[in-house]
CSV table of C-alpha atoms in Angstrom, one decimal:
chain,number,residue,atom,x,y,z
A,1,UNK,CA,-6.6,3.6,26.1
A,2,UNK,CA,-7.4,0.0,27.3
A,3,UNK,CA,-10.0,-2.5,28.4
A,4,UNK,CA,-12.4,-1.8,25.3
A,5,UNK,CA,-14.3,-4.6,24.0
A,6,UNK,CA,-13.4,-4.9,20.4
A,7,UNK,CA,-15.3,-7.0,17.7
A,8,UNK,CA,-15.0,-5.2,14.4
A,9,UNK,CA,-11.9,-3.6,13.2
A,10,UNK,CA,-10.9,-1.9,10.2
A,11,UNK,CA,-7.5,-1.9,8.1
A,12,UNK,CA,-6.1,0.8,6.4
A,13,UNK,CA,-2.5,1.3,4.3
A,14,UNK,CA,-1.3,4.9,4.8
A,15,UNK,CA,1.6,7.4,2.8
A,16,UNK,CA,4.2,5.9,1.0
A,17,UNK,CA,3.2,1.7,0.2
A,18,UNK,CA,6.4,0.0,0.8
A,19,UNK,CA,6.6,-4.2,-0.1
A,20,UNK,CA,5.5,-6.3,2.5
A,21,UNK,CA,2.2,-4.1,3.4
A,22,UNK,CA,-0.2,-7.1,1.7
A,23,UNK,CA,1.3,-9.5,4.4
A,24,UNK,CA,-0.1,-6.9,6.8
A,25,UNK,CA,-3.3,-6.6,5.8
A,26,UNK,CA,-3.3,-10.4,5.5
A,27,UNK,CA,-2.2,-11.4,8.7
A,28,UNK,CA,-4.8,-8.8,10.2
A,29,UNK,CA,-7.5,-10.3,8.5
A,30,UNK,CA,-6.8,-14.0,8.7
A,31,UNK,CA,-6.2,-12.8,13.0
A,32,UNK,CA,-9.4,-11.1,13.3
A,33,UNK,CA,-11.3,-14.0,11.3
A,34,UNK,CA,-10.0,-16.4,14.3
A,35,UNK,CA,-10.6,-14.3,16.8
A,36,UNK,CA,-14.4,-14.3,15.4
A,37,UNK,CA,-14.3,-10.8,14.9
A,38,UNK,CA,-15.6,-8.7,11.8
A,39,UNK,CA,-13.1,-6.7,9.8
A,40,UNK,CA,-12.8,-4.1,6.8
A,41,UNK,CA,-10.1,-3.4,4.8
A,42,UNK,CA,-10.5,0.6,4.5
A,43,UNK,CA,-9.5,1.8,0.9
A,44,UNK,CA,-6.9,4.6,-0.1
A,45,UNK,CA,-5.9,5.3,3.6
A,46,UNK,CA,-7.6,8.3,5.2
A,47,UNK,CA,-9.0,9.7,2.2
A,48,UNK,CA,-10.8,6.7,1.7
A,49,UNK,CA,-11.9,6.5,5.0
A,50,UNK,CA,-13.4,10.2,4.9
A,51,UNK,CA,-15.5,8.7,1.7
A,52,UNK,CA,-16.3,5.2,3.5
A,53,UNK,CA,-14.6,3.1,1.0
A,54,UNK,CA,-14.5,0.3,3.1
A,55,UNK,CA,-15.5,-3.3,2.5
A,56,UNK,CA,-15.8,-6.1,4.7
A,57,UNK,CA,-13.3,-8.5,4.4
A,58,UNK,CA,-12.9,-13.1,4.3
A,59,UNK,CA,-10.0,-15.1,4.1
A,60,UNK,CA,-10.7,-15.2,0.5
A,61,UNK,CA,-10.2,-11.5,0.2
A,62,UNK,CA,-6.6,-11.6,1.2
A,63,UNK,CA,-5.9,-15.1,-0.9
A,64,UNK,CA,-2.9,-14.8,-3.3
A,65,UNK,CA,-1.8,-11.1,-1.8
A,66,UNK,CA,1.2,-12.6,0.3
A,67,UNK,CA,3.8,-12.6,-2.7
A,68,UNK,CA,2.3,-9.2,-4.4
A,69,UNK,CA,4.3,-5.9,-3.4
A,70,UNK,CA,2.3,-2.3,-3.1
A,71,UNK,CA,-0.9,-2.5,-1.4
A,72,UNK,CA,-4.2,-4.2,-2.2
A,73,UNK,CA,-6.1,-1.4,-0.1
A,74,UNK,CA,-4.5,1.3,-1.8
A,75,UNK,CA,-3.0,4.3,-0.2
A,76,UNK,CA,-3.4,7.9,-0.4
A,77,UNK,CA,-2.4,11.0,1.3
A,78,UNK,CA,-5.8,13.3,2.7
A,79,UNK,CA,-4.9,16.8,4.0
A,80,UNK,CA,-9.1,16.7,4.6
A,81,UNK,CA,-8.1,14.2,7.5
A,82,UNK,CA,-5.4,16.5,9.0
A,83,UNK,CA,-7.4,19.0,10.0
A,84,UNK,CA,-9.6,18.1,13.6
A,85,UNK,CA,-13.0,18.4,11.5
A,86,UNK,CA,-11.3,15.9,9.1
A,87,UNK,CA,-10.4,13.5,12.9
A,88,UNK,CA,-14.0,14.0,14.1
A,89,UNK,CA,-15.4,13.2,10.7
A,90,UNK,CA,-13.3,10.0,9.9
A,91,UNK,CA,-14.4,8.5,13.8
A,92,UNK,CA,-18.5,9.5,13.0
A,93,UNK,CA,-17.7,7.3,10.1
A,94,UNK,CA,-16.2,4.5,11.6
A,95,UNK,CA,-18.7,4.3,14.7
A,96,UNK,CA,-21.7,4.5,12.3
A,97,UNK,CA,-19.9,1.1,10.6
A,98,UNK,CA,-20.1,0.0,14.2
A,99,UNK,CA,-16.1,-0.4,13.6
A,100,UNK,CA,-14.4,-0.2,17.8
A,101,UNK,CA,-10.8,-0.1,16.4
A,102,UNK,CA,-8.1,0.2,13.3
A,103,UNK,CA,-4.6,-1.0,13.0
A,104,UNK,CA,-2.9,1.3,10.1
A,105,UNK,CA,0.1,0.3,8.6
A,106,UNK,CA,2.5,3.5,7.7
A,107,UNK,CA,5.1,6.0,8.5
A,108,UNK,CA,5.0,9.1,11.1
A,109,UNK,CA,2.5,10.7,9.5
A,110,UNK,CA,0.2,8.0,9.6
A,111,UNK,CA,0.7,7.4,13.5
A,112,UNK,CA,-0.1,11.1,14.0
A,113,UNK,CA,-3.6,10.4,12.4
A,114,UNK,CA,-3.6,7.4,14.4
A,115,UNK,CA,-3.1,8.9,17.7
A,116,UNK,CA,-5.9,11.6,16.5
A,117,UNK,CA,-8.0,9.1,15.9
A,118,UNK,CA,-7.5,7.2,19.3
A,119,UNK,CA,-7.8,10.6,21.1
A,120,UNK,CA,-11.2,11.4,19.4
A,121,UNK,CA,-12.1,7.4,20.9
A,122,UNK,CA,-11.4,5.0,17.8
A,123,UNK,CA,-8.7,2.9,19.3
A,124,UNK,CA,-5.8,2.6,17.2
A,125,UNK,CA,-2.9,0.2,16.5
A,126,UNK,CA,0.2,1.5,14.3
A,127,UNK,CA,2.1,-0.9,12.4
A,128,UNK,CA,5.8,0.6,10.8
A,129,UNK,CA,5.7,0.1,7.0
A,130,UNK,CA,8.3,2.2,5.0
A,131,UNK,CA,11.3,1.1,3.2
A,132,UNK,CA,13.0,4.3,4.6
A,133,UNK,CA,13.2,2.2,7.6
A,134,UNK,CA,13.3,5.4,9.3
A,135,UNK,CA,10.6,4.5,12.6
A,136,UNK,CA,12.8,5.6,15.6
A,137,UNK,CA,10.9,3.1,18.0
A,138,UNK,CA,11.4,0.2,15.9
A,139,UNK,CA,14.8,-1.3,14.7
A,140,UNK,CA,13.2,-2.3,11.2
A,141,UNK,CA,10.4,-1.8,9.0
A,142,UNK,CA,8.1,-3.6,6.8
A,143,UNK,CA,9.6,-2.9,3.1
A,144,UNK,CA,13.1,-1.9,3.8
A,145,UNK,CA,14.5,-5.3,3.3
A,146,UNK,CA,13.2,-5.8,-0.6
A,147,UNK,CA,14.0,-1.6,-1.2
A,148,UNK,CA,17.7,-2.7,-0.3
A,149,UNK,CA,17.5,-5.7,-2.5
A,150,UNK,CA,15.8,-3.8,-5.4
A,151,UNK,CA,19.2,-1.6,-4.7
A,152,UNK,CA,21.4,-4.1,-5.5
A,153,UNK,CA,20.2,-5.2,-7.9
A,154,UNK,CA,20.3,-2.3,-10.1
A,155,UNK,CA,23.2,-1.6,-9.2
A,156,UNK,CA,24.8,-4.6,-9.6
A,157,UNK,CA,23.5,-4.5,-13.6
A,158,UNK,CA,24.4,-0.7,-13.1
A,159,UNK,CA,28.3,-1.9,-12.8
A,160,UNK,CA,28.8,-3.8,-15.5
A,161,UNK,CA,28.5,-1.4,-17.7
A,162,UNK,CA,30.4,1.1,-15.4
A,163,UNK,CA,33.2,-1.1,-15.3
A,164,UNK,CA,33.4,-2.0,-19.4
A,165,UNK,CA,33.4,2.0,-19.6
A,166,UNK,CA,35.5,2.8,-16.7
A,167,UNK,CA,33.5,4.9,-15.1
A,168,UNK,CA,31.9,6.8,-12.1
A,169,UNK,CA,28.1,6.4,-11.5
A,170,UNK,CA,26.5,8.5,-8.6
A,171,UNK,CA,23.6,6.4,-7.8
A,172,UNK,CA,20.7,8.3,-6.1
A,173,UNK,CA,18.2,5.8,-4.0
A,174,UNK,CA,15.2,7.4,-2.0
A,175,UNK,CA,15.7,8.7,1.6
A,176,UNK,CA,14.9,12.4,1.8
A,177,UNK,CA,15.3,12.6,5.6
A,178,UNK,CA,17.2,9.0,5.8
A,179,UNK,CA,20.0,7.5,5.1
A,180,UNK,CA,19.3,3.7,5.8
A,181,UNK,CA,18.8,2.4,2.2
A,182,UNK,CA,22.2,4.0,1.3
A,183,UNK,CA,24.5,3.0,4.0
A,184,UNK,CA,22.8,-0.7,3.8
A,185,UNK,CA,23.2,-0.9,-0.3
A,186,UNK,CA,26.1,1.0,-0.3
A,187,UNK,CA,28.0,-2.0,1.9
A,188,UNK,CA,26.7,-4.2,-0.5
A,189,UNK,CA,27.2,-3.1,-3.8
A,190,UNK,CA,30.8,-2.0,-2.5
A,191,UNK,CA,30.4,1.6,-3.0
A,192,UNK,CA,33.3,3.9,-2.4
A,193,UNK,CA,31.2,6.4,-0.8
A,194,UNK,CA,27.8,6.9,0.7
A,195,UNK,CA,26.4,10.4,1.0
A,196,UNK,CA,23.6,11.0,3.6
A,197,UNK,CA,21.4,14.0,4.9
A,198,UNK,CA,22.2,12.7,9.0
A,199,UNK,CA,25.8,12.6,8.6
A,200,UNK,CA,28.0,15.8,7.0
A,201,UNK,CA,29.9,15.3,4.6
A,202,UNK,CA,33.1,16.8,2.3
A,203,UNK,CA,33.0,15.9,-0.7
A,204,UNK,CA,36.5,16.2,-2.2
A,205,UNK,CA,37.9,14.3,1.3
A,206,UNK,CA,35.5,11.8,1.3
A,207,UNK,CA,34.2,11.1,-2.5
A,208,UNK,CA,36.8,12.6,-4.8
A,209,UNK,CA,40.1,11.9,-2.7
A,210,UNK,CA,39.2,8.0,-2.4
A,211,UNK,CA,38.8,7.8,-6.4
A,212,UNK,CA,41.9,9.4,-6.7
A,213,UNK,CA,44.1,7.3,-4.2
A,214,UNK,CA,42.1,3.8,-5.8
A,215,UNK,CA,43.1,5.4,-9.2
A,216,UNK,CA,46.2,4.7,-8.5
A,217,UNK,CA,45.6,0.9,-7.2
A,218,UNK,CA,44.7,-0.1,-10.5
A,219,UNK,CA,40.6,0.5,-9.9
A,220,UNK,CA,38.7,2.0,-12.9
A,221,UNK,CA,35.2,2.4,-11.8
A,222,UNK,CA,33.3,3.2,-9.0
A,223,UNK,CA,30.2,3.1,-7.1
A,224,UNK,CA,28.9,6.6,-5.1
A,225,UNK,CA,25.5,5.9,-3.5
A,226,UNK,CA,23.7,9.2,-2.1
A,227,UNK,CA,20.3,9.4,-0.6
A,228,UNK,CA,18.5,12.1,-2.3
A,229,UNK,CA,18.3,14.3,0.5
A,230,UNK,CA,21.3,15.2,0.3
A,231,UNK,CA,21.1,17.3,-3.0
A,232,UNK,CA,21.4,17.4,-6.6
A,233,UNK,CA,22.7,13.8,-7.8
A,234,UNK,CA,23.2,15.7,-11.3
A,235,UNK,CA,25.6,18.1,-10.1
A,236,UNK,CA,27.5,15.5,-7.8
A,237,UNK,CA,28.4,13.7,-10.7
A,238,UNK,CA,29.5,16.6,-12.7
A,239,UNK,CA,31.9,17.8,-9.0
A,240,UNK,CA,33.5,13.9,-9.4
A,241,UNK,CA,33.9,14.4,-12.5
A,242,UNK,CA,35.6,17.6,-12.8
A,243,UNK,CA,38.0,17.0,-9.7
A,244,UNK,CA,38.8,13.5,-10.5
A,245,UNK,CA,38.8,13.4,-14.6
A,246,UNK,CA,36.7,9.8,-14.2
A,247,UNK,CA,33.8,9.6,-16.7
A,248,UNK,CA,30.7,10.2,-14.1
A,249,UNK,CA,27.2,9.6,-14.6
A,250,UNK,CA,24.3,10.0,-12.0
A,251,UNK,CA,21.4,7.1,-12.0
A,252,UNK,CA,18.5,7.5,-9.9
A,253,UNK,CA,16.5,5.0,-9.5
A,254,UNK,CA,13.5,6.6,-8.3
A,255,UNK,CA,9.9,4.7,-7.0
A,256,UNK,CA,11.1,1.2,-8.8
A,257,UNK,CA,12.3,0.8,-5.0
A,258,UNK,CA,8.6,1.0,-3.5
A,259,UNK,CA,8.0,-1.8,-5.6
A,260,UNK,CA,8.4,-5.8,-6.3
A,261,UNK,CA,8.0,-9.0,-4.4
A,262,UNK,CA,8.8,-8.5,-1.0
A,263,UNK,CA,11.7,-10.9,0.6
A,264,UNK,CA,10.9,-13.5,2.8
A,265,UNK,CA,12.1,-11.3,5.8
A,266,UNK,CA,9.4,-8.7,4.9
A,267,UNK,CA,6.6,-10.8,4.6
A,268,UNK,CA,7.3,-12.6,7.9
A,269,UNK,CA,8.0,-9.5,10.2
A,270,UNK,CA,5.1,-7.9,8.5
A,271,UNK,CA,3.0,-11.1,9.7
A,272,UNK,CA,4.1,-11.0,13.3
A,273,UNK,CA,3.4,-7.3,13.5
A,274,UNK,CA,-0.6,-8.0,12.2
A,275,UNK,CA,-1.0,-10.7,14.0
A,276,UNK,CA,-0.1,-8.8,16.8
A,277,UNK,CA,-1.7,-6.0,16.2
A,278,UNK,CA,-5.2,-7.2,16.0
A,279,UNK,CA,-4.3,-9.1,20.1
A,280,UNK,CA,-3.7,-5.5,21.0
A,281,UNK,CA,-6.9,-4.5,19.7
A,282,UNK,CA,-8.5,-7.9,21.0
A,283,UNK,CA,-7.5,-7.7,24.5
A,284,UNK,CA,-8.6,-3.8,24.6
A,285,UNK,CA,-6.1,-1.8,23.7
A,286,UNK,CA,-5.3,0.9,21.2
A,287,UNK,CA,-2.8,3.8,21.2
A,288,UNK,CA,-0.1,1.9,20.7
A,289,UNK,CA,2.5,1.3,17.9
A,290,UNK,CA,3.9,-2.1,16.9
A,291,UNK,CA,7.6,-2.3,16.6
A,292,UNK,CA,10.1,-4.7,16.7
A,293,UNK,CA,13.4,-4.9,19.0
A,294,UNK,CA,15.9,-7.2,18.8
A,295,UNK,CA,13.9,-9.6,17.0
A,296,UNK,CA,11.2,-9.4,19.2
A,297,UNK,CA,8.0,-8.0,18.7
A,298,UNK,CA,6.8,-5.2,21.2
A,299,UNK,CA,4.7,-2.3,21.4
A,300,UNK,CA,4.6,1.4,22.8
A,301,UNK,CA,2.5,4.0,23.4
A,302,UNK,CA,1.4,5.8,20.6
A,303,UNK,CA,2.8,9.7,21.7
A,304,UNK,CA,6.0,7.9,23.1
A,305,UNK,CA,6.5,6.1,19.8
A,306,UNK,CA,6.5,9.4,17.8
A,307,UNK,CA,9.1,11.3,20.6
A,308,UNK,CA,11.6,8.6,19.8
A,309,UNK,CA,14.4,9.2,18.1
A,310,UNK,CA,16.8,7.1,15.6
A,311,UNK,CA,20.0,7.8,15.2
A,312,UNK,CA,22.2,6.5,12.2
A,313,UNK,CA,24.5,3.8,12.5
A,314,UNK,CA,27.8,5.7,12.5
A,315,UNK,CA,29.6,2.1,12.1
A,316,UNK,CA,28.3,1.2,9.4
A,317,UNK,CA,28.6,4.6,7.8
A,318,UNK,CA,32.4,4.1,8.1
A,319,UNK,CA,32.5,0.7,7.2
A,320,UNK,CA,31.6,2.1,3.7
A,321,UNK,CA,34.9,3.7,3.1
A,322,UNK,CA,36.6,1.2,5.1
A,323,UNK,CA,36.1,-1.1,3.1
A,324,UNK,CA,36.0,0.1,-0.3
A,325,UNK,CA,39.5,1.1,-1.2
């Protein structure tokens, strides 16, 4: 869809927040306010749109947002909005606000309500936020940076303790369908293993074997990182334990990762990708998703965006052993 004339848009944050999202919405804003267009921020995602929580937004609405992590718009999941009445609904909504177009900011899910949207003739503009970082058109996405830094940090804490009792910990980080934050924090934090639902795995070769052979180097504790797709963290640490005699304990670290200020490499990709968002939307287009390759900002079409695919980095996947032992 192109060649629309577009004066009034409306944000919205969608699914999982993820750091970074605030910069979003603020670089949206602050865009369409320069442009001399009219824009409202849309509260709690699609739900909030089938309720018209909306508000027109200024530049003082997004003031003192840029450093904040979650999502001053809220976000929500609306299985209301899934279903076509919900589609046709949500677009009688925004044409009665005299709203011509909406950038969202989310995962899959979201872009499939985006492309619904556009379809029923609300042009739409996706922009990747998830720190799953698991957007197959786009090499990164808005959040994964400061989710791999909350990480290591834990984990880092999580070692001293591990090493003053000489111990295993399993560490469990979020990725039900993606393995990104694992392989990423596992190179960091010098796992000796990172267990992921895209790549198969034996556990007594590639866990249990390594502790054993760095045993006998002299090492005493050890790092597993596991994405919690892959299964029960609890009984992963008991296997270790029982095959290797190490004290092993399993840590998961849960939704502390969605949160926190995001890194400076968040907050600026998540800038580029409103600001040019709301140019799409400007210059009459919609159906498209944001994404970024090779540092450089780009865009697809909305249904081609979702056919991608990502595969995971089998490199980096065995740099993790690698360089472990």
């Amino acid at each position: 869809m192109e060649h629309l004339k577009v004066n009034t848009i409306g944000v919205l944050t969608s699914g999982g927040d993820s750091p970074g999202m605030n910069a979003a919405v603020r670089a949206v804003v602050r865009t369409a306010l320069g442009e001399n267009m009219r824009v409202y921020g849309i509260r709690f995602g699609y739900a909030g749109l089938l309720e018209n929580d909306m508000v027109e937004m200024n530049m003082k609405s997004v003031s003192d947002c840029l450093q904040r992590g979650g999502t001053i718009l809220y976000t929500a999941r609306s299985k209301e909005f899934a279903a076509p009445e919900g589609v046709e609904k949500a677009a009688r909504i925004l044409r009665q606000a005299e709203i011509d177009g909406l950038v969202v900011i989310g995962g899959d899910g979201s872009f499939r309500g985006a492309r619904d949207l556009t379809a029923a003739g609300i042009p739409c503009i996706g922009i990747p936020g998830t720190i799953d970082n698991d957007i197959a058109c786009s090499d990164y996405t808005i959040g994964f940076d400061t989710a791999v830094n909350t990480v290591i940090e834990s984990v880092d804490k999580l070692r001293d303790t591990s090493k003053s009792h000489h111990r295993c910990s399993v560490v469990e980080v979020m990725g039900r369908n993606a393995g990104y934050i694992a392989i990423h924090a596992g190179i960091a934090c010098g796992a000796i293993a990172a267990l992921v639902p895209e790549v198969p795995f034996d556990i007594d070769r590639d866990v249990c074997d390594r502790i054993k052979k760095t045993l006998h180097l002299g090492r005493s504790h050890f790092i597993v990182m596991v994405s919690e797709g892959v299964g029960n963290t609890e009984e992963i640490a008991r296997y270790i334990k029982a095959q290797t005699g190490v004290d092993t304990r399993a840590t998961i670290l849960g939704h502390v990762q969605r949160g926190g200020s995001p890194t400076g490499r968040d907050r600026i990709i998540a800038s580029r990708m409103g600001y040019y968002a709301v140019k799409l939307l400007r210059s009459g287009f919609g159906g498209r998703v944001v994404a970024i390759r090779e540092d450089n900002i780009v865009d697809y079409d909305i249904d081609e965006a979702l056919s991608f695919h990502k595969d995971m980095d089998r490199e980096l996947y065995h740099l993790v052993g690698t360089i472990s032992i």
